[in-house]
XYZ file of C-alpha atoms in Angstrom:
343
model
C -43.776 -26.945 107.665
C -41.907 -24.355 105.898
C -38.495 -24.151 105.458
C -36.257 -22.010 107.459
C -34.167 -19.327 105.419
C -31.420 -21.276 106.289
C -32.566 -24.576 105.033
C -34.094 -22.349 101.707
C -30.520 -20.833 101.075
C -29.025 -24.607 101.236
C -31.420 -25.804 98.872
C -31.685 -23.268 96.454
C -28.249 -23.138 96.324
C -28.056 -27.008 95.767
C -30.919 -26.810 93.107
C -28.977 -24.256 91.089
C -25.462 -26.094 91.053
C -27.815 -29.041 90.097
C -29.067 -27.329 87.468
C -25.982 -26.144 85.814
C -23.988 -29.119 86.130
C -27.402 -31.214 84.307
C -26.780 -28.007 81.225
C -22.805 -28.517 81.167
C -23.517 -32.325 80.309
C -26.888 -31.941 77.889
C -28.424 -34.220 80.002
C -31.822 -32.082 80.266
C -33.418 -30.226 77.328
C -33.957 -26.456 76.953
C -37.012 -26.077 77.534
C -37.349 -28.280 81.095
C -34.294 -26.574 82.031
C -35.551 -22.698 81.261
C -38.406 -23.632 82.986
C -36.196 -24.570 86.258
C -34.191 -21.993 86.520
C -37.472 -19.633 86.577
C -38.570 -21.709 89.074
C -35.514 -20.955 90.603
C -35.690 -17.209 90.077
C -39.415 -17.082 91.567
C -38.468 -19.151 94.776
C -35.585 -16.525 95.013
C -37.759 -13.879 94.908
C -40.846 -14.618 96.651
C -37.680 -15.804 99.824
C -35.521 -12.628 99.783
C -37.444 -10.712 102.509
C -37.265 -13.618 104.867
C -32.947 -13.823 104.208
C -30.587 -11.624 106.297
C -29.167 -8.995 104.711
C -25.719 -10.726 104.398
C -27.301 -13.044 102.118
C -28.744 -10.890 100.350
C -25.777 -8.562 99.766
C -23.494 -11.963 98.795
C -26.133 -12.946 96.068
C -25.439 -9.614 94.531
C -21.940 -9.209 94.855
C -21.555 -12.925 93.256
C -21.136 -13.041 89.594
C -24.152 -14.440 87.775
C -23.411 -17.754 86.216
C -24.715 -17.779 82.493
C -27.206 -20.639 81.777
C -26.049 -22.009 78.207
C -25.294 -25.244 76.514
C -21.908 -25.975 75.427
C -21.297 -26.235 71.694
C -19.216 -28.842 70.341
C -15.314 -28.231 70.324
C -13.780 -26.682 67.543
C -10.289 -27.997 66.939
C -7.874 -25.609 68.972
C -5.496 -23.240 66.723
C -1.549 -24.154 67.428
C -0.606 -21.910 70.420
C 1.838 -19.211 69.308
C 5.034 -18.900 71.156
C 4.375 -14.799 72.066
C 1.430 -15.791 73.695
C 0.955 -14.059 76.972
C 0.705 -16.385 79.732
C -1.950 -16.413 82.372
C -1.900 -14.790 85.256
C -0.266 -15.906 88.381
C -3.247 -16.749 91.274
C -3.628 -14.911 93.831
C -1.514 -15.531 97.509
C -3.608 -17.160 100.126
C -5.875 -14.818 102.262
C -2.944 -15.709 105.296
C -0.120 -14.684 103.442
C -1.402 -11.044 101.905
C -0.879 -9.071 105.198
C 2.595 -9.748 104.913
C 3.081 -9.042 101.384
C 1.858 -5.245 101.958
C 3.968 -4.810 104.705
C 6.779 -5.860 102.136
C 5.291 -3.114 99.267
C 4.696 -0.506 101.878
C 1.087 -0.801 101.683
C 0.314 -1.602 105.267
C -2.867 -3.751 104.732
C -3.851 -1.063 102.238
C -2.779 1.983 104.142
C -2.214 5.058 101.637
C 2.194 5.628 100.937
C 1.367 9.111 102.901
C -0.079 7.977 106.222
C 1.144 8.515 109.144
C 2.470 5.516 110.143
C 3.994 3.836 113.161
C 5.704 0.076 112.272
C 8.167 -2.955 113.033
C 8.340 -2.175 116.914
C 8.459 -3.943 119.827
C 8.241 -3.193 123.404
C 7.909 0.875 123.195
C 5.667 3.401 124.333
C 4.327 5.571 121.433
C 2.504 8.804 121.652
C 1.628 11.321 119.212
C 5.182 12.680 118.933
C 6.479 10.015 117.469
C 4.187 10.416 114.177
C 6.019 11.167 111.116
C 5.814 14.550 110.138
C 3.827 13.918 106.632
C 4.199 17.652 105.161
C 7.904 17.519 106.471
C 8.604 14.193 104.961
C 6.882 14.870 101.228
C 8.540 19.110 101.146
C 11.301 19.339 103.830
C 10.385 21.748 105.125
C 9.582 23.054 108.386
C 5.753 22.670 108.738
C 4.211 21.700 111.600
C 2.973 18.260 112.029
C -0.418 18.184 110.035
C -2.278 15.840 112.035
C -5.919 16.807 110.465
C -8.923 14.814 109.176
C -7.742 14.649 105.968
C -4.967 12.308 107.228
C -4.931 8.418 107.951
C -2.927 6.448 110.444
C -1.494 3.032 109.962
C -0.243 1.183 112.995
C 1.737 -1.946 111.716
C 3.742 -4.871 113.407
C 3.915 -4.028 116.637
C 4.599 -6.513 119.212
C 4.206 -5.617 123.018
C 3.783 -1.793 122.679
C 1.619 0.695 124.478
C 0.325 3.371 121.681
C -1.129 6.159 123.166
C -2.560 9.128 121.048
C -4.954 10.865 122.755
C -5.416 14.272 122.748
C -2.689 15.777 125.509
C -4.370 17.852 128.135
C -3.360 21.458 129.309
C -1.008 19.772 131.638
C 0.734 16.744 129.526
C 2.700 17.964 126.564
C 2.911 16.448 123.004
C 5.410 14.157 123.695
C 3.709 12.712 126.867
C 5.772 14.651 129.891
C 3.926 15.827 132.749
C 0.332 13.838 133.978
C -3.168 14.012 132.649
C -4.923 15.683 136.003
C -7.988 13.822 135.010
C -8.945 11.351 132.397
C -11.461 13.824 129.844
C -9.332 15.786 127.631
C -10.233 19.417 127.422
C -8.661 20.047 123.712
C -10.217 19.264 120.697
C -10.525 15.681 119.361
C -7.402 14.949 116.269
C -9.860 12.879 113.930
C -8.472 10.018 110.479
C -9.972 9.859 107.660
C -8.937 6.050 107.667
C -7.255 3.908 110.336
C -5.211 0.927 109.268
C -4.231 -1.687 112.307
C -2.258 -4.702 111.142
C -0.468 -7.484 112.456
C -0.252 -5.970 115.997
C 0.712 -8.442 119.266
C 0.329 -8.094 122.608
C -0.526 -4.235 122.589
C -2.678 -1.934 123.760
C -3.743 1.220 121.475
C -5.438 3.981 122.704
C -6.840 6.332 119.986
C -9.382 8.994 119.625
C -12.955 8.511 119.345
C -13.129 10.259 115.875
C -16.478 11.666 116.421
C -17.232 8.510 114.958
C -16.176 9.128 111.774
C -13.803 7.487 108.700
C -13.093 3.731 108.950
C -11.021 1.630 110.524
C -9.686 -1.594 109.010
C -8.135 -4.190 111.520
C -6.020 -7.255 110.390
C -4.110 -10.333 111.683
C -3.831 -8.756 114.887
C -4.074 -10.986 118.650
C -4.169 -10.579 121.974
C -4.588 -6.942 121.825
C -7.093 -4.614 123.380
C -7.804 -1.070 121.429
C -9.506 1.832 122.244
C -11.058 3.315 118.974
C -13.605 5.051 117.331
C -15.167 5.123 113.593
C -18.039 5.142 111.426
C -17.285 1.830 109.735
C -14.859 -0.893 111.441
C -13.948 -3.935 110.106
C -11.745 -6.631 111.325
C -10.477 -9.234 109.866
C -8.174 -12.959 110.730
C -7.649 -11.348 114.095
C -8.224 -13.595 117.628
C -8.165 -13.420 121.200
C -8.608 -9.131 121.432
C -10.807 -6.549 122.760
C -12.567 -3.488 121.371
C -13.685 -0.850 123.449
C -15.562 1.541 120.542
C -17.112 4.649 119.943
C -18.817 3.112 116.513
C -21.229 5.046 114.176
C -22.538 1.997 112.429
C -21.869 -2.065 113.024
C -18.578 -3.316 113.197
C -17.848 -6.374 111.392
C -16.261 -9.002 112.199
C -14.762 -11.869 109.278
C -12.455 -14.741 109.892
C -11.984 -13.813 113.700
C -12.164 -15.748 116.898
C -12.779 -14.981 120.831
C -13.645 -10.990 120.602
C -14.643 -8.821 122.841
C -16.950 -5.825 122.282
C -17.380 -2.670 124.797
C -18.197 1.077 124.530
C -15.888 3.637 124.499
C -14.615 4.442 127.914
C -16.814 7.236 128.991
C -14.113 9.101 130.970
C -12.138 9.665 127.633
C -15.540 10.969 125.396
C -14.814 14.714 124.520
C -17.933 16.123 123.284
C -19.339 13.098 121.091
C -20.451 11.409 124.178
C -24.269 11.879 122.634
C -23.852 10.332 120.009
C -25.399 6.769 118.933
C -22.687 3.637 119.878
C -23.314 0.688 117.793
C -20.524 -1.373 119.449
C -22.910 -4.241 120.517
C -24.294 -4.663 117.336
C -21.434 -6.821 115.287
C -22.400 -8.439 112.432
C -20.074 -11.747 112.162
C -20.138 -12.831 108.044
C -18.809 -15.917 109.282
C -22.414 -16.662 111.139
C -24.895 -14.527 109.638
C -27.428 -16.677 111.231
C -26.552 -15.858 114.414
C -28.928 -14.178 117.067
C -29.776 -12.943 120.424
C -31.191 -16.295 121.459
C -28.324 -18.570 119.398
C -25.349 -15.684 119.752
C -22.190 -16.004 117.565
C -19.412 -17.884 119.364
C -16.260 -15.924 117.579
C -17.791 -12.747 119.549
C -18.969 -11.875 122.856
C -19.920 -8.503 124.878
C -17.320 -6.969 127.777
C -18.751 -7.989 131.130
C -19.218 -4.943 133.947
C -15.821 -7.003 135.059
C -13.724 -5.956 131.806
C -14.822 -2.681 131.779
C -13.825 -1.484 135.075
C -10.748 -3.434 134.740
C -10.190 -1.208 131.993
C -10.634 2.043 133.292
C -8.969 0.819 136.703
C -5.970 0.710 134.594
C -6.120 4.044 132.779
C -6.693 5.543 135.688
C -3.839 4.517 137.334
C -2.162 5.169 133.993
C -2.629 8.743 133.837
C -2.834 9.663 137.577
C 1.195 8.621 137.685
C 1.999 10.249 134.922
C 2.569 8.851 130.874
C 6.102 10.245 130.469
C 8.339 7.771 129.030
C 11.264 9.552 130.912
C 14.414 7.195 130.972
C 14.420 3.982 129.419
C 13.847 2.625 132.726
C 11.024 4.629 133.987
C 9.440 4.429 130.563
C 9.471 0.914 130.315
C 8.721 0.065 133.682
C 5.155 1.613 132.424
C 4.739 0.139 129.882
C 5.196 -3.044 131.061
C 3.175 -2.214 134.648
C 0.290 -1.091 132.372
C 0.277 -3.939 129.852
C 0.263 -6.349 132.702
C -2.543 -4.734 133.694
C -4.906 -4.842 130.703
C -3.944 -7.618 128.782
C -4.076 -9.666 131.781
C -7.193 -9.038 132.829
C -9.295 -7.531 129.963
């Protein structure tokens, strides 16, 4: 019986190590061992078709190892004392998040984005951007929020972020009520969206017309509402994504997801265009298919979707300004409630 491309990758994988371990110690000659690794090389080849992409694209992204026998020693120089020493390693995958916040990076976010951090328990809409041309000139330019922008979201804990386009009858700064969920303005669109280490929160963002990427990190128990050409999300657990996506997210180091399609009731005129939001490729089980699905991933039942637009509803029919301190967070929290407890 042939083996399965999983059981091939295993082995081949085993044969090489074997085979470069058995040239670090001379225990093989030259010859038996060139003719191994070809063997190796034509097994490779003849395989590839029948290996997952993922595979395929980690095999090439690996460094080569170089096949060679050691030579003997030679006896070491003295080290000299201006010798420049090695490089520091690099800080565990965990702790890098945290050391961009600290630089200003924001998981890789651009110095200029507009950027919304360290909050907890507000309501956010589009007027509280930063106004980038104001910020860089001061001067008195409007804010620039075109595609040539991105938008970085960072530590947030327990926040509604709302920046949808504002309808004829809600102004910039959320006052007044959307009459009806579809916006009739035209759709603000990021060149990049960076989302990291968000709790507890619910973002609602433009669809994007599908287009720029979005990179989400070390977030939890979150559910966003977002749209992009290429999403990625990384170390991130327990949080839903409702997406308008132009290609397949993916998924790396996460846990207990949950994928659904952009609401329909907030599509402006993209709502033809092709939604890859079911079709998540998980690098942490490229195996994985219909008939054996990924368990860090799962779709958003008929249940979590009209939970979800129950609640945005209700949302926007009472009105999204923040008002007094009272009023505003009495939303906030009402709507919160709402999703994260039942999304």
């Amino acid at each position: 019986m042939d083996e399965s491309p999983l059981a091939f990758a295993q082995r081949w994988r085993r044969d090489l190590h074997a085979a470069i371990s058995r040239g670090e110690t001379h225990s093989e000659q030259p010859t038996t061992a060139a003719e191994f690794v070809k063997k190796l090389s034509l097994e490779l080849n003849d395989r590839a078709r029948d290996l997952p992409a993922y595979e395929r694209q980690k095999s090439k992204a690996a460094p080569k190892p170089k096949f060679a026998f050691k030579r003997s020693a030679a006896h070491p120089l003295p080290a000299s004392d201006n010798a420049t020493p090695p490089p520091p390693p690099p800080p565990p995958a965990s702790t890098r998040p945290a050391a961009a916040h600290a630089s200003g990076g924001g998981g890789g976010a651009p110095a200029d984005a507009l950027t919304l951090a360290n909050q907890s328990r507000a309501h956010l809409s589009r007027a509280d951007l930063p106004n980038r041309r104001t910020s860089l000139t001061d001067s008195k330019t409007p804010r620039d929020n075109s595609d040539s922008q991105c938008l970085a979201l960072i530590a947030l804990s327990e926040c509604v972020v709302d920046l949808l386009e504002p309808t004829a009858t809600e102004g910039e700064d959320g006052s007044g009520t959307r009459s009806a969920l579809t916006s009739t303005t035209s759709s603000s669109s990021y060149a990049a969206i960076y989302l990291s280490d968000l709790r507890d929160s619910l973002v609602l963002l433009p669809e994007n017309a599908r287009q720029g990427s979005v990179l989400v990190q070390n977030c939890s128990r979150c559910v966003f509402v977002l749209g992009g050409h290429q999403i990625r999300i990384h170390d991130s657990e327990d949080c839903s994504f409702f997406l308008a996506a132009g290609s397949q997210p993916i998924i790396e180091r996460c846990r207990e997801l949950v994928f659904g399609p952009y609401p329909s009731s907030l599509l402006l005129e993209s709502n033809s265009l092709t939604n890859r939001f079911d079709a998540v490729q998980d690098f942490d089980d490229p195996f994985a298919t219909s008939s054996r699905p990924s368990q860090n991933w799962r779709l958003a039942t008929e249940a979590d979707r009209a939970s979800l637009d129950e609640a945005l509803a209700r949302y926007f029919s009472t009105g999204t300004a923040r008002g007094g301190a009272d009023g505003g967070q009495a939303v906030r929290e009402g709507l919160l409630q709402s999703v994260l407890g039942r999304v």
